[in-house]
Amino acid sequence: MPSGFCVDFFSVIGYNRFVKDLLQKVAEVLAEHSGKKLAVGVSGGRDSMCLLHAVLHCGVVKKENITVVHVNHCLRETADNDEAFVREYCKQNNVEFTAKRVDVNAYAAANGLTIEQAARDLRYGVFFDLIKSGRADVILTAHHALDNAESVLMHLFRGAGLDGVRGMAEREKTVRPLLNVYPDELDEYVKANGIKFVVDETNLMDDADRNFIRLNVIPLIEQRYGGVVRAVNEFAKECDGVCDYLDSTLDLSLITHDCGSVLINERALSTPLAARYVRRALEYFTLTDITREQIARVTELAHMRTGAVVQLTGGIEAEKEYGGVALYIPRIPYDGETPIKLGANLIDGLAVDIERSAIAPRDAIGRCVDLDKLNGAVLRFRRDGDTFTPFGGGKKKLKQYFIDNKVPKRLRDRIPLICRGNEVLVIVGMQIADSVKQTDKTVNKGTVSPRW
């Protein structure tokens, strides 16, 4: 977009300063996404209707690149009226419209979330489905400066660290063109353009955290200090810059992924930036509710005994392992079993190959077996009472074998075993029992290998 385009264009149509500034802010943001397919989240309220109007009139975006998406949370009797209002506006302005109904109450109950959290999760789920389907490249939301200040204060009061107070920067293909726009500018824009909108009466109730801060906390602070929203936004910008700098100094090779888990190397946990490493690792599972308390519980594990476990929010567990800490969401143990056969053997999503092979045992330690000695065996996972006599070693409990070989707790229930009763014949991918080894008399030579 040519320099000065917005100022000249807006001067011609004679908008007042507030309107001109708002349109220019939106135009400058959208110029960075020129030619992309935009999905605009529109509830029908003042903020989102201002955003949609500005997108349509800033002179930067073509209508054919715009899709308006309305998420009906089905929480109010007037919710369907809101959807109809947005649908009609799009029809009158010849803009593509799509709507999605979601059951917030059911989702909140099933996942132990507040209504506010559940609505947000489902709303963004709809948004990102548009991106996955190829109907949109980025999502535009109508969050503005007051929303940003509310989020910063809410995160601060909940115990968030530095990242929690950095504000609503553009992340994960979410663009917020109004983030530097203040409520008085929105009011002027509505008035100047005669924009109609719906009112969500629940926004006037302070039961939700965000509403409580907006209706009670910010007005009270404003009475004493004045300019609180602008001050909080400036503070958030500084925090955002500091966080970006600190992240640029991290050695991300110290955070690795393994079998659905995220591993934090002990070297990362011994640095002054240990909390930042933990935060980056936790972001693999969630972008919300990462508090100082959660981070501290993980960093403290670095000084505990191997095998120590702490519970985090969202069903996440952190475990002290040899060489660091692992983060993961435990799977429900699978108690089934299946008779083994030549070829591929499947169990709970894992594959084990049992093949005839004359490969020398010295070239495939832990894989070469006498196939005849596996007759009648089954493939399963570990159970209480399992014993194992490793190749060339003495009999011991399977649990002790895992401990001796430093196998993390999180993996012990996911290592396939070939067993006969409580006798473990093969720990797939690790070792065979002495009783199934190949000898000079072995006729049916074979190998057992995992297909990870």
XYZ file of C-alpha atoms in Angstrom:
452
model
C 0.000 0.000 0.000
C 1.512 3.389 -0.977
C 2.715 5.609 1.853
C 0.093 8.168 2.887
C -2.728 6.302 1.105
C -4.999 6.112 4.152
C -4.601 9.756 5.203
C -5.371 11.130 1.725
C -8.267 8.741 1.144
C -9.896 9.441 4.495
C -9.468 13.215 4.145
C -11.420 13.171 0.885
C -14.433 11.508 2.500
C -14.268 13.916 5.410
C -14.274 11.605 8.417
C -13.533 13.082 11.864
C -10.229 12.406 13.587
C -11.403 9.352 15.572
C -12.876 7.697 12.501
C -9.846 8.491 10.350
C -7.419 7.168 12.981
C -9.374 3.956 13.463
C -9.582 3.226 9.750
C -5.902 3.977 9.304
C -4.964 1.622 12.138
C -7.026 -1.166 10.586
C -5.681 -0.458 7.099
C -2.058 -0.568 8.289
C -2.580 -3.938 9.953
C -4.428 -5.460 7.012
C -1.835 -4.179 4.524
C 0.524 -6.749 6.062
C -1.908 -9.498 4.986
C -2.621 -8.252 1.485
C -4.142 -10.890 -0.786
C -4.848 -13.343 1.992
C -8.235 -14.878 2.736
C -9.572 -13.274 5.911
C -12.105 -14.772 8.318
C -13.645 -12.037 10.480
C -15.112 -13.195 13.783
C -18.360 -11.245 14.271
C -20.690 -11.686 17.252
C -22.916 -8.758 16.288
C -21.792 -6.601 19.211
C -20.330 -3.103 18.954
C -16.692 -4.134 18.708
C -17.026 -6.806 16.041
C -19.449 -4.724 13.960
C -16.943 -1.853 14.027
C -14.226 -4.243 12.904
C -16.305 -5.641 10.059
C -17.336 -2.151 8.900
C -13.710 -0.963 9.010
C -12.486 -4.004 7.080
C -15.072 -3.335 4.384
C -14.296 0.395 4.156
C -10.543 0.750 4.750
C -9.778 0.374 1.044
C -7.293 -2.467 1.505
C -9.297 -5.728 1.334
C -11.397 -7.138 -1.494
C -14.823 -8.481 -0.509
C -14.177 -11.797 -2.216
C -11.325 -12.391 0.266
C -13.589 -11.933 3.312
C -15.612 -14.544 5.176
C -17.648 -13.489 8.205
C -17.856 -16.242 10.817
C -20.410 -16.156 13.633
C -20.194 -18.640 16.514
C -23.556 -19.175 18.229
C -22.757 -20.218 21.799
C -26.425 -21.053 22.467
C -26.178 -19.525 25.960
C -28.927 -16.884 25.711
C -32.486 -16.783 24.456
C -31.485 -13.983 22.098
C -28.497 -15.883 20.634
C -30.398 -16.859 17.485
C -31.435 -13.233 16.972
C -27.781 -12.202 17.078
C -26.933 -14.768 14.416
C -29.805 -13.576 12.226
C -28.664 -9.962 12.651
C -25.133 -10.699 11.423
C -26.436 -12.892 8.610
C -28.692 -10.096 7.344
C -25.903 -7.501 7.531
C -23.666 -9.732 5.417
C -26.465 -10.300 2.918
C -27.028 -6.561 2.536
C -23.298 -5.971 2.071
C -22.730 -8.957 -0.213
C -20.182 -10.615 2.099
C -19.778 -14.374 2.561
C -21.255 -15.552 5.872
C -20.908 -18.771 7.850
C -22.298 -19.699 11.259
C -21.578 -22.532 13.680
C -23.591 -23.590 16.740
C -21.648 -24.969 19.722
C -22.763 -26.491 23.031
C -20.748 -24.512 25.552
C -22.448 -25.924 28.650
C -21.766 -29.537 27.661
C -18.155 -28.812 26.703
C -17.510 -26.939 29.961
C -18.944 -29.786 32.053
C -16.998 -32.456 30.167
C -13.667 -30.628 30.487
C -13.974 -28.978 33.907
C -13.891 -25.457 32.473
C -15.715 -22.256 33.245
C -18.325 -21.140 30.733
C -15.993 -18.316 29.724
C -13.077 -20.681 29.060
C -15.236 -23.221 27.244
C -16.774 -20.586 24.974
C -13.331 -19.311 24.035
C -11.998 -22.795 23.269
C -14.959 -23.672 21.075
C -14.928 -20.293 19.338
C -11.281 -20.584 18.372
C -11.854 -24.189 17.377
C -14.362 -22.951 14.789
C -11.963 -20.245 13.627
C -9.042 -22.613 13.118
C -11.221 -25.170 11.353
C -11.658 -22.511 8.653
C -7.888 -22.276 8.322
C -7.468 -26.056 8.212
C -10.125 -26.322 5.495
C -8.368 -23.675 3.409
C -11.262 -21.196 3.563
C -9.136 -18.686 5.485
C -5.479 -17.822 5.915
C -5.858 -15.684 9.045
C -8.545 -14.899 11.602
C -9.487 -11.329 12.530
C -10.927 -10.708 15.984
C -12.252 -7.454 17.435
C -10.183 -7.363 20.625
C -9.246 -3.770 21.454
C -7.147 -1.873 23.989
C -9.605 -2.340 26.868
C -9.793 -6.093 26.210
C -6.013 -6.186 26.246
C -5.818 -4.368 29.584
C -8.446 -6.695 31.065
C -6.462 -9.750 29.953
C -3.224 -8.421 31.417
C -4.834 -7.700 34.795
C -6.728 -10.994 34.816
C -3.554 -12.979 34.120
C -1.634 -11.003 36.729
C -4.246 -11.663 39.428
C -4.353 -15.356 38.537
C -0.628 -15.663 39.145
C 0.795 -15.503 35.626
C 4.453 -14.808 35.066
C 6.029 -12.301 32.695
C 4.498 -13.931 29.607
C 1.021 -13.663 31.050
C 1.189 -9.872 31.143
C 2.622 -9.310 27.660
C -0.855 -8.790 26.209
C -2.691 -10.000 23.120
C -0.003 -9.903 20.458
C -0.706 -11.485 17.067
C -0.059 -15.186 17.409
C -1.044 -18.398 15.654
C -2.622 -16.707 12.646
C -4.849 -14.541 14.848
C -4.838 -10.871 13.822
C -6.305 -8.145 16.025
C -6.570 -4.910 13.995
C -8.251 -2.977 16.835
C -5.709 -3.800 19.508
C -4.454 -0.197 19.604
C -7.979 1.246 19.439
C -9.610 2.564 22.625
C -13.331 2.462 23.548
C -13.892 6.180 22.937
C -12.652 5.712 19.370
C -15.091 2.830 18.867
C -17.968 4.922 20.203
C -17.123 7.750 17.829
C -16.819 5.346 14.918
C -20.263 3.852 15.647
C -21.803 7.298 15.911
C -20.173 8.667 12.753
C -21.141 5.673 10.619
C -24.526 4.883 12.115
C -23.466 1.300 12.802
C -26.147 -0.877 14.323
C -25.211 -3.664 16.721
C -26.727 -6.068 19.243
C -26.182 -5.952 23.000
C -25.174 -9.054 24.939
C -26.819 -8.503 28.310
C -24.427 -10.952 29.998
C -21.638 -8.404 29.458
C -23.350 -6.309 32.141
C -23.043 -9.112 34.723
C -19.839 -9.422 36.738
C -19.893 -13.161 37.416
C -17.238 -13.916 34.790
C -13.660 -12.874 35.595
C -13.271 -10.587 32.615
C -16.567 -8.824 33.291
C -15.665 -8.405 36.973
C -12.425 -6.647 36.047
C -14.115 -4.490 33.390
C -17.103 -3.467 35.523
C -15.481 -3.174 38.948
C -11.691 -3.211 39.071
C -10.722 -0.912 36.197
C -13.323 1.812 37.005
C -12.186 1.849 40.641
C -8.517 2.240 39.723
C -9.463 4.850 37.138
C -11.039 6.987 39.867
C -7.737 7.217 41.718
C -5.100 7.262 38.981
C -6.714 7.911 35.603
C -5.494 6.575 32.259
C -5.284 3.036 33.631
C -6.130 1.277 30.362
C -3.453 3.113 28.426
C -0.904 2.557 31.221
C -1.569 -1.189 31.319
C -1.276 -1.431 27.533
C 2.076 0.365 27.535
C 3.307 -1.930 30.301
C 2.208 -4.970 28.271
C 4.167 -3.749 25.233
C 7.339 -3.499 27.319
C 6.793 -7.009 28.718
C 6.225 -8.345 25.208
C 9.565 -6.935 24.057
C 11.403 -8.334 27.075
C 9.859 -11.783 26.558
C 10.862 -11.832 22.904
C 14.442 -10.938 23.820
C 14.678 -13.591 26.537
C 13.239 -16.222 24.197
C 15.851 -15.349 21.580
C 18.574 -16.389 24.054
C 17.138 -19.875 24.709
C 18.849 -22.992 23.379
C 15.768 -24.767 22.040
C 17.750 -27.955 21.425
C 17.344 -28.502 25.180
C 13.613 -29.100 24.618
C 12.878 -32.277 22.676
C 9.868 -34.474 21.861
C 9.653 -38.200 22.480
C 6.639 -40.546 22.245
C 4.103 -37.792 22.862
C 6.119 -36.270 25.701
C 8.151 -33.080 25.919
C 11.573 -33.437 27.536
C 13.408 -30.573 29.228
C 17.116 -31.212 29.562
C 18.523 -30.795 33.078
C 20.988 -28.219 31.716
C 18.045 -25.951 30.842
C 16.643 -26.325 34.347
C 19.933 -25.264 35.935
C 20.005 -21.849 34.208
C 18.459 -18.537 35.368
C 16.028 -18.958 32.434
C 14.695 -22.307 33.693
C 11.171 -20.891 33.992
C 11.196 -19.821 30.344
C 12.274 -23.272 29.211
C 9.410 -24.769 31.222
C 6.934 -22.315 29.721
C 8.046 -23.137 26.194
C 7.683 -26.849 26.942
C 4.205 -26.396 28.444
C 3.074 -24.485 25.353
C 3.233 -27.799 23.507
C 0.090 -28.765 25.442
C -1.681 -25.481 26.154
C -1.450 -21.705 25.751
C -3.656 -20.938 28.748
C -3.369 -21.253 32.523
C 0.430 -21.377 32.506
C 0.963 -19.716 35.868
C 3.991 -19.060 38.053
C 2.762 -21.854 40.337
C 2.642 -24.354 37.467
C 6.118 -23.376 36.299
C 7.548 -23.505 39.827
C 6.230 -27.043 40.355
C 8.123 -28.200 37.287
C 11.378 -26.397 38.068
C 11.327 -27.834 41.595
C 11.336 -31.343 40.118
C 14.888 -30.767 38.933
C 15.995 -31.105 42.580
C 13.858 -34.165 43.432
C 14.556 -37.878 43.172
C 14.259 -39.614 39.827
C 10.691 -40.818 39.296
C 9.064 -37.999 41.272
C 5.831 -36.808 39.628
C 3.696 -33.657 40.022
C 0.214 -33.020 38.664
C -0.421 -29.917 36.566
C -3.631 -28.446 35.166
C -5.197 -29.895 32.045
C -4.296 -33.471 33.003
C -0.592 -32.827 32.376
C 1.994 -34.649 34.500
C 5.632 -33.718 35.000
C 8.141 -36.422 35.919
C 11.759 -36.217 37.000
C 13.765 -38.478 34.720
C 17.384 -39.319 34.153
C 18.800 -36.154 32.631
C 15.807 -33.852 32.987
C 12.041 -33.530 33.316
C 9.334 -34.950 31.043
C 5.892 -33.422 30.496
C 3.081 -35.630 29.217
C -0.601 -36.506 29.453
C -0.892 -40.099 30.749
C -2.718 -42.657 28.648
C -5.194 -45.070 30.188
C -3.327 -48.391 30.485
C -4.371 -50.987 27.907
C -5.020 -54.404 29.474
C -5.786 -56.378 26.317
C -3.602 -58.988 24.690
C -3.301 -60.734 21.310
C -1.731 -64.059 20.241
C 1.462 -63.471 18.286
C 1.922 -64.441 14.628
C 4.497 -64.002 11.898
C 4.335 -60.594 10.292
C 2.780 -57.461 11.751
C 1.263 -57.684 15.234
C -0.861 -54.738 16.391
C -1.718 -53.719 19.933
C -3.343 -50.426 20.965
C -1.973 -48.528 17.986
C 1.550 -49.981 18.154
C 3.022 -52.451 15.654
C 5.505 -55.245 16.325
C 7.068 -57.212 13.447
C 7.950 -60.881 13.941
C 9.881 -62.139 10.956
C 11.905 -65.179 9.925
C 15.536 -64.118 9.656
C 18.921 -65.789 9.645
C 20.655 -62.639 10.818
C 23.385 -63.368 13.348
C 22.477 -62.589 16.975
C 25.633 -60.519 17.369
C 24.298 -58.183 14.650
C 20.879 -57.737 16.247
C 21.271 -57.914 20.005
C 17.906 -57.969 21.733
C 16.008 -58.932 18.545
C 17.083 -62.430 17.524
C 14.921 -65.240 18.879
C 14.147 -68.911 18.430
C 10.638 -68.653 16.952
C 9.675 -72.118 18.175
C 10.234 -70.965 21.757
C 7.567 -68.252 21.287
C 4.762 -70.733 20.590
C 1.643 -69.940 22.610
C 2.912 -66.492 23.648
C 0.861 -63.293 23.528
C 1.591 -59.638 22.892
C 0.551 -57.270 25.712
C 1.775 -54.561 28.081
C 3.170 -54.996 31.582
C 1.156 -56.366 34.502
C 1.767 -56.827 38.218
C 3.861 -59.915 38.907
C 5.750 -59.907 35.591
C 9.273 -61.355 35.751
C 12.112 -61.263 33.260
C 15.333 -63.231 32.855
C 17.452 -61.163 30.463
C 19.799 -62.748 27.945
C 22.845 -63.880 29.886
C 21.440 -62.624 33.214
C 19.471 -63.683 36.279
C 15.738 -63.600 36.900
C 14.242 -60.389 38.314
C 10.977 -58.512 38.496
C 10.207 -56.587 35.298
C 9.851 -53.407 37.350
C 13.381 -53.809 38.657
C 14.703 -54.429 35.151
C 13.132 -51.163 33.995
C 14.632 -49.313 36.972
C 18.072 -50.818 36.379
C 17.932 -49.759 32.733
C 16.626 -46.276 33.530
C 13.367 -46.656 31.624
C 11.139 -43.642 32.507
C 7.868 -44.415 34.299
C 5.833 -42.744 31.552
C 7.087 -45.316 29.017
C 6.826 -48.513 31.033
C 3.129 -49.056 30.292
C 3.676 -48.456 26.547
C 6.493 -50.929 25.849
C 5.067 -54.009 24.069
C 5.925 -57.340 25.668
C 5.787 -60.919 24.393
C 4.783 -63.060 27.344
C 3.740 -66.503 28.448
C 1.804 -66.095 31.672
C 3.817 -63.737 33.868
C 7.073 -64.672 32.174
C 8.297 -61.932 29.841
C 9.987 -63.469 26.805
C 10.729 -60.295 24.836
C 10.782 -56.647 25.859
C 10.200 -55.346 22.357
C 12.881 -52.937 21.226
C 15.070 -53.631 24.252
C 15.970 -57.196 25.149
C 15.040 -60.879 24.842
C 14.841 -63.431 27.643
C 17.574 -65.996 27.971
C 14.956 -68.718 27.459
C 14.189 -67.709 23.832
C 17.725 -67.104 22.588
C 19.011 -68.822 19.491
C 21.371 -71.790 19.893
C 23.178 -74.184 17.578
C 19.998 -76.315 17.589
C 17.666 -73.473 16.560
C 15.751 -74.283 13.389
C 13.313 -71.356 13.061
C 15.420 -68.271 13.484
C 13.691 -64.906 13.612
C 13.656 -61.333 14.851
C 11.220 -59.258 16.874
C 11.258 -55.526 16.094
C 9.083 -52.552 17.003
C 7.712 -50.341 14.250
C 7.824 -46.958 16.036
